[in-house]
Amino acid sequence: MERTFKEKLSEKLMSFAGIIRKNIYLLSLRDAFMLSFPLTMFGSILLVVTNFPGFSEKAREGLGALMGHSIESSMLLMSIFVSIGIGYYLYLYKNPKRTQDAIYSGAVALVSFFIVTPFSVKLENGN
């Protein structure tokens, strides 16, 4: 009996998914983003409420002034959570027997994130 195209495709995709499932770098990224998921949801809900289609332009401006900083703050905090999470989970996947030292790896990742983050940008017009 000849296999269908769907079965052949499924077999190829499952072998590819198995390779990806074992990649510790992708697993670290997945877990780090799941760590920051509550902040992502909070910022997204505020963004939807602020830009709800039924509101007038004046109401949107008022809500933007009221909640704009919360939206930006949640997204900025998310980057901090993700950087800590990547360092933490990557250490856990590489050293499963030494879980107590993983927080130090997260701290090094956070400090590295702050070192490479530009706090000011010079524009082309000189500002």
Coordinates of N, CA, C and O in Angstrom, one line a residue:
M1 N 0.8 -1.2 0.0 CA 0.0 0.0 0.0 C 0.9 1.2 0.0 O 1.8 1.4 0.8
E2 N 0.6 2.2 -0.9 CA 1.4 3.4 -1.0 C 1.0 4.4 0.0 O -0.2 4.6 0.3
R3 N 2.0 5.0 0.6 CA 1.8 6.0 1.6 C 1.3 7.3 0.9 O 1.8 7.7 -0.2
T4 N 0.5 8.1 1.6 CA 0.0 9.3 1.1 C 1.0 10.4 1.3 O 2.0 10.3 2.0
F5 N 0.8 11.5 0.6 CA 1.7 12.7 0.7 C 1.6 13.2 2.1 O 2.7 13.6 2.7
K6 N 0.5 13.2 2.7 CA 0.3 13.7 4.1 C 1.2 12.8 5.1 O 1.8 13.4 6.0
E7 N 1.2 11.5 4.9 CA 2.0 10.7 5.8 C 3.5 10.9 5.6 O 4.3 10.9 6.5
K8 N 3.9 11.1 4.3 CA 5.3 11.3 4.0 C 5.8 12.7 4.6 O 6.8 12.8 5.2
L9 N 4.9 13.7 4.4 CA 5.2 15.0 5.0 C 5.3 15.0 6.5 O 6.1 15.6 7.1
S10 N 4.3 14.3 7.1 CA 4.3 14.1 8.5 C 5.6 13.5 9.1 O 6.1 13.9 10.1
E11 N 6.0 12.5 8.4 CA 7.2 11.8 8.8 C 8.5 12.7 8.8 O 9.3 12.8 9.7
K12 N 8.6 13.5 7.7 CA 9.7 14.4 7.6 C 9.6 15.5 8.6 O 10.6 15.9 9.2
L13 N 8.4 16.0 8.8 CA 8.3 17.1 9.8 C 8.5 16.6 11.2 O 9.1 17.4 12.1
M14 N 8.1 15.4 11.5 CA 8.3 14.9 12.9 C 9.8 14.7 13.2 O 10.3 14.9 14.3
S15 N 10.6 14.2 12.2 CA 12.0 14.1 12.4 C 12.7 15.5 12.6 O 13.6 15.6 13.4
F16 N 12.2 16.4 11.8 CA 12.8 17.8 12.0 C 12.4 18.4 13.3 O 13.2 19.0 14.0
A17 N 11.1 18.1 13.7 CA 10.7 18.6 15.1 C 11.5 18.0 16.2 O 11.8 18.6 17.2
G18 N 11.8 16.7 16.0 CA 12.7 16.0 17.0 C 14.0 16.6 17.2 O 14.6 16.7 18.3
I19 N 14.6 17.1 16.1 CA 15.9 17.7 16.1 C 15.8 19.1 16.8 O 16.6 19.4 17.7
I20 N 14.8 19.8 16.5 CA 14.6 21.1 17.1 C 14.3 21.0 18.6 O 14.7 21.8 19.4
R21 N 13.5 19.9 19.0 CA 13.1 19.7 20.4 C 14.3 19.5 21.2 O 14.3 19.8 22.4
K22 N 15.4 19.0 20.7 CA 16.6 18.7 21.5 C 17.6 19.9 21.5 O 18.6 19.8 22.3
N23 N 17.4 20.9 20.8 CA 18.3 22.1 20.8 C 18.2 22.9 22.1 O 17.1 23.5 22.3
I24 N 19.2 22.9 22.9 CA 19.1 23.6 24.2 C 19.0 25.1 24.0 O 18.5 25.8 24.9
Y25 N 19.5 25.7 22.9 CA 19.4 27.1 22.8 C 18.0 27.5 22.5 O 17.5 28.6 23.0
L26 N 17.3 26.8 21.6 CA 15.9 27.1 21.4 C 15.0 26.8 22.6 O 14.1 27.6 22.9
L27 N 15.4 25.8 23.4 CA 14.7 25.5 24.6 C 14.8 26.7 25.6 O 13.9 27.0 26.3
S28 N 16.0 27.2 25.7 CA 16.3 28.3 26.6 C 15.5 29.5 26.2 O 14.9 30.2 27.0
L29 N 15.5 29.8 24.9 CA 14.7 30.9 24.4 C 13.2 30.7 24.7 O 12.5 31.7 25.2
R30 N 12.7 29.5 24.5 CA 11.3 29.2 24.8 C 10.9 29.5 26.2 O 10.0 30.2 26.6
D31 N 11.8 28.9 27.1 CA 11.5 29.1 28.5 C 11.6 30.5 29.0 O 10.9 30.9 29.9
A32 N 12.6 31.2 28.5 CA 12.8 32.6 28.9 C 11.6 33.5 28.5 O 11.1 34.3 29.2
F33 N 11.1 33.2 27.3 CA 9.9 34.0 26.8 C 8.6 33.6 27.6 O 7.8 34.4 27.8
M34 N 8.6 32.3 28.0 CA 7.4 31.9 28.9 C 7.5 32.6 30.2 O 6.5 32.8 30.9
L35 N 8.7 32.8 30.7 CA 8.9 33.5 32.0 C 8.3 34.9 31.9 O 7.8 35.4 32.9
S36 N 8.5 35.6 30.8 CA 8.0 36.9 30.6 C 6.6 37.0 30.0 O 6.1 38.1 29.8
F37 N 5.9 35.9 29.9 CA 4.6 35.9 29.3 C 3.6 36.7 30.1 O 2.8 37.4 29.4
P38 N 3.5 36.7 31.4 CA 2.6 37.6 32.1 C 2.7 39.1 31.8 O 1.8 39.8 31.6
L39 N 4.0 39.5 31.7 CA 4.2 40.9 31.3 C 3.7 41.2 29.9 O 3.2 42.3 29.6
T40 N 4.0 40.3 29.0 CA 3.5 40.4 27.6 C 2.0 40.5 27.6 O 1.4 41.4 26.9
M41 N 1.3 39.7 28.3 CA -0.2 39.7 28.4 C -0.7 41.0 29.0 O -1.6 41.6 28.4
F42 N -0.1 41.5 30.0 CA -0.5 42.7 30.7 C -0.3 43.9 29.7 O -1.2 44.7 29.5
G43 N 0.8 44.0 29.1 CA 1.1 45.1 28.1 C 0.1 45.0 26.9 O -0.4 46.0 26.4
S44 N -0.1 43.8 26.4 CA -1.0 43.6 25.3 C -2.4 44.0 25.6 O -3.1 44.6 24.8
I45 N -2.9 43.6 26.8 CA -4.3 44.0 27.2 C -4.4 45.5 27.3 O -5.4 46.1 26.8
L46 N -3.5 46.1 27.9 CA -3.5 47.6 28.0 C -3.5 48.3 26.6 O -4.2 49.3 26.4
L47 N -2.7 47.7 25.7 CA -2.6 48.3 24.4 C -3.9 48.1 23.6 O -4.4 49.1 23.0
V48 N -4.6 47.0 23.8 CA -5.9 46.8 23.2 C -6.9 47.7 23.8 O -7.7 48.3 23.0
V49 N -6.9 47.9 25.1 CA -7.9 48.8 25.7 C -7.7 50.2 25.3 O -8.6 51.0 25.0
T50 N -6.4 50.6 25.2 CA -6.1 52.0 24.8 C -6.5 52.3 23.4 O -7.0 53.4 23.1
N51 N -6.4 51.3 22.5 CA -6.7 51.5 21.1 C -8.0 50.8 20.6 O -8.1 50.4 19.5
F52 N -9.0 50.7 21.5 CA -10.2 50.0 21.2 C -11.0 50.8 20.1 O -11.1 52.0 20.1
P53 N -11.5 50.0 19.1 CA -12.0 50.7 17.9 C -13.3 51.6 18.2 O -13.5 52.5 17.5
G54 N -14.0 51.3 19.3 CA -15.2 52.0 19.5 C -15.0 53.4 20.2 O -16.0 54.2 20.3
F55 N -13.8 53.7 20.7 CA -13.5 54.9 21.4 C -13.3 56.0 20.4 O -12.8 55.9 19.3
S56 N -13.6 57.2 20.9 CA -13.3 58.4 20.1 C -11.8 58.8 20.2 O -11.1 58.2 21.0
E57 N -11.4 59.7 19.3 CA -10.0 60.0 19.3 C -9.6 60.7 20.6 O -8.5 60.5 21.1
K58 N -10.5 61.5 21.2 CA -10.2 62.1 22.5 C -10.1 61.1 23.6 O -9.2 61.2 24.4
A59 N -10.9 60.1 23.6 CA -10.8 59.0 24.6 C -9.6 58.2 24.4 O -8.9 57.9 25.4
R60 N -9.2 58.0 23.2 CA -7.9 57.2 23.0 C -6.7 58.0 23.5 O -5.8 57.5 24.0
E61 N -6.7 59.3 23.2 CA -5.6 60.2 23.7 C -5.5 60.2 25.2 O -4.5 60.1 25.8
G62 N -6.7 60.3 25.9 CA -6.8 60.2 27.3 C -6.3 58.9 27.9 O -5.5 58.9 28.8
L63 N -6.7 57.8 27.3 CA -6.3 56.5 27.7 C -4.8 56.3 27.5 O -4.1 55.7 28.2
G64 N -4.3 56.8 26.3 CA -2.9 56.7 26.0 C -2.0 57.5 27.0 O -1.0 57.0 27.4
A65 N -2.5 58.7 27.4 CA -1.8 59.4 28.4 C -1.8 58.7 29.8 O -0.9 58.8 30.5
L66 N -3.0 58.1 30.1 CA -3.1 57.4 31.4 C -2.3 56.1 31.4 O -1.7 55.8 32.4
M67 N -2.4 55.3 30.3 CA -1.8 54.0 30.4 C -0.6 53.8 29.5 O 0.0 52.7 29.4
G68 N -0.1 54.8 28.8 CA 1.0 54.7 27.9 C 2.3 54.3 28.5 O 3.0 53.4 28.0
H69 N 2.5 54.8 29.7 CA 3.8 54.5 30.4 C 3.7 53.0 30.9 O 4.8 52.4 31.0
S70 N 2.5 52.5 31.3 CA 2.4 51.1 31.7 C 2.7 50.2 30.6 O 3.4 49.1 30.8
I71 N 2.3 50.5 29.4 CA 2.5 49.7 28.2 C 4.0 49.6 27.9 O 4.6 48.6 27.7
E72 N 4.6 50.8 27.9 CA 6.1 50.9 27.6 C 6.9 50.2 28.7 O 7.8 49.4 28.4
S73 N 6.5 50.4 29.9 CA 7.2 49.8 31.1 C 7.1 48.2 31.0 O 8.1 47.6 31.3
S74 N 6.0 47.7 30.7 CA 5.8 46.3 30.7 C 6.7 45.7 29.6 O 7.3 44.6 29.7
M75 N 6.8 46.3 28.4 CA 7.6 45.8 27.4 C 9.1 45.9 27.7 O 9.9 45.1 27.4
L76 N 9.5 47.0 28.4 CA 10.9 47.2 28.8 C 11.3 46.2 29.9 O 12.4 45.6 29.8
L77 N 10.4 45.9 30.8 CA 10.6 44.9 31.8 C 10.7 43.5 31.2 O 11.4 42.7 31.7
M78 N 9.9 43.3 30.2 CA 10.0 42.0 29.5 C 11.4 41.7 29.0 O 11.9 40.6 29.1
S79 N 12.1 42.7 28.4 CA 13.4 42.5 27.9 C 14.4 42.1 29.1 O 15.3 41.3 28.9
I80 N 14.2 42.7 30.2 CA 15.0 42.3 31.4 C 14.7 40.9 31.8 O 15.6 40.1 32.1
F81 N 13.4 40.5 31.9 CA 13.1 39.2 32.3 C 13.6 38.1 31.3 O 14.1 37.1 31.7
V82 N 13.5 38.5 30.0 CA 14.0 37.5 29.0 C 15.5 37.4 29.0 O 16.0 36.2 28.9
S83 N 16.3 38.4 29.3 CA 17.7 38.3 29.4 C 18.1 37.5 30.6 O 19.0 36.6 30.5
I84 N 17.5 37.7 31.7 CA 17.8 36.8 32.9 C 17.4 35.4 32.6 O 18.1 34.4 32.9
G85 N 16.2 35.2 32.0 CA 15.7 33.8 31.7 C 16.6 33.1 30.8 O 16.8 31.9 30.9
I86 N 17.1 33.7 29.7 CA 18.0 33.1 28.8 C 19.2 32.6 29.5 O 19.6 31.4 29.3
G87 N 19.9 33.4 30.3 CA 21.1 33.0 31.0 C 20.8 31.9 32.0 O 21.5 30.9 32.1
Y88 N 19.7 32.0 32.7 CA 19.3 31.0 33.7 C 19.0 29.7 33.1 O 19.6 28.6 33.5
Y89 N 18.2 29.6 32.1 CA 17.7 28.4 31.5 C 18.9 27.7 30.7 O 19.0 26.5 30.6
L90 N 19.7 28.5 30.0 CA 20.8 28.0 29.3 C 21.8 27.3 30.2 O 22.2 26.2 29.9
Y91 N 22.0 27.9 31.4 CA 22.9 27.2 32.3 C 22.2 25.9 32.8 O 22.9 24.9 33.0
L92 N 20.9 25.9 33.1 CA 20.2 24.7 33.5 C 20.3 23.6 32.5 O 20.5 22.4 32.9
Y93 N 20.2 23.9 31.2 CA 20.2 22.9 30.2 C 21.7 22.4 30.0 O 21.9 21.2 29.7
K94 N 22.6 23.2 30.2 CA 24.0 22.8 30.0 C 24.6 22.1 31.3 O 25.5 21.2 31.2
N95 N 24.1 22.4 32.4 CA 24.6 21.9 33.7 C 23.4 21.4 34.6 O 23.1 22.1 35.6
P96 N 22.7 20.3 34.2 CA 21.5 19.9 35.0 C 21.8 19.5 36.4 O 20.9 19.5 37.2
K97 N 23.0 19.1 36.7 CA 23.3 18.7 38.1 C 23.7 19.8 39.0 O 23.7 19.7 40.2
R98 N 23.9 21.1 38.5 CA 24.3 22.2 39.3 C 23.3 23.3 39.2 O 23.6 24.4 38.8
T99 N 22.1 23.0 39.7 CA 21.0 24.0 39.5 C 21.1 25.2 40.4 O 20.6 26.2 40.1
Q100 N 21.8 25.1 41.5 CA 22.0 26.2 42.5 C 22.8 27.4 41.9 O 22.6 28.5 42.4
D101 N 23.6 27.1 40.9 CA 24.4 28.2 40.3 C 23.8 28.9 39.1 O 24.4 29.8 38.5
A102 N 22.6 28.5 38.7 CA 21.9 29.0 37.5 C 21.6 30.5 37.7 O 21.6 31.3 36.7
I103 N 21.3 30.9 38.9 CA 20.9 32.3 39.1 C 22.1 33.3 38.8 O 21.9 34.4 38.4
Y104 N 23.3 32.8 39.1 CA 24.5 33.6 38.7 C 24.6 33.8 37.2 O 25.0 34.9 36.8
S105 N 24.3 32.8 36.5 CA 24.4 32.9 35.0 C 23.3 33.9 34.6 O 23.5 34.7 33.6
G106 N 22.1 33.9 35.2 CA 21.1 34.9 34.9 C 21.6 36.3 35.2 O 21.3 37.2 34.4
A107 N 22.3 36.4 36.3 CA 22.8 37.8 36.7 C 23.8 38.3 35.7 O 23.8 39.4 35.3
V108 N 24.7 37.4 35.3 CA 25.7 37.8 34.3 C 25.0 38.2 33.0 O 25.4 39.1 32.3
A109 N 24.0 37.4 32.6 CA 23.3 37.8 31.4 C 22.6 39.2 31.5 O 22.6 39.9 30.5
L110 N 22.0 39.5 32.6 CA 21.4 40.8 32.9 C 22.5 41.9 32.8 O 22.2 42.9 32.2
V111 N 23.6 41.7 33.4 CA 24.6 42.7 33.4 C 25.1 42.9 32.0 O 25.4 44.0 31.5
S112 N 25.3 41.8 31.3 CA 25.7 41.9 29.9 C 24.7 42.7 29.0 O 25.1 43.4 28.1
F113 N 23.4 42.4 29.3 CA 22.4 43.1 28.6 C 22.5 44.6 28.8 O 22.4 45.4 27.9
F114 N 22.7 45.0 30.1 CA 22.9 46.5 30.4 C 24.1 47.1 29.8 O 24.1 48.2 29.4
I115 N 25.2 46.3 29.7 CA 26.4 46.8 29.1 C 26.3 47.1 27.7 O 26.8 48.1 27.2
V116 N 25.6 46.3 26.9 CA 25.5 46.5 25.5 C 24.3 47.3 25.1 O 24.1 47.7 23.9
T117 N 23.4 47.7 26.0 CA 22.3 48.5 25.7 C 22.7 50.0 25.6 O 23.2 50.5 26.5
P118 N 22.4 50.6 24.5 CA 22.7 52.1 24.3 C 21.7 52.9 25.1 O 20.5 52.7 24.9
F119 N 22.1 53.8 26.0 CA 21.2 54.6 26.7 C 21.0 56.0 26.0 O 20.1 56.7 26.4
S120 N 21.8 56.3 25.0 CA 21.5 57.5 24.3 C 21.9 57.2 22.8 O 22.9 56.4 22.6
V121 N 21.3 57.8 21.9 CA 21.5 57.6 20.5 C 21.7 59.0 19.8 O 20.9 59.9 20.1
K122 N 22.8 59.2 19.1 CA 23.0 60.4 18.4 C 22.4 60.3 17.0 O 22.7 59.4 16.2
L123 N 21.5 61.2 16.7 CA 20.8 61.2 15.4 C 21.6 61.9 14.3 O 22.6 62.6 14.6
E124 N 21.2 61.8 13.1 CA 21.9 62.4 12.0 C 21.9 63.9 12.0 O 22.9 64.5 11.6
N125 N 20.9 64.5 12.6 CA 20.8 66.0 12.6 C 21.6 66.5 13.8 O 21.6 67.7 14.1
G126 N 22.3 65.7 14.6 CA 23.2 66.1 15.6 C 22.5 66.1 17.0 O 23.2 66.4 18.0
N127 N 21.3 65.8 17.1 CA 20.6 65.7 18.4 C 20.9 64.4 19.1 O 21.1 63.4 18.5

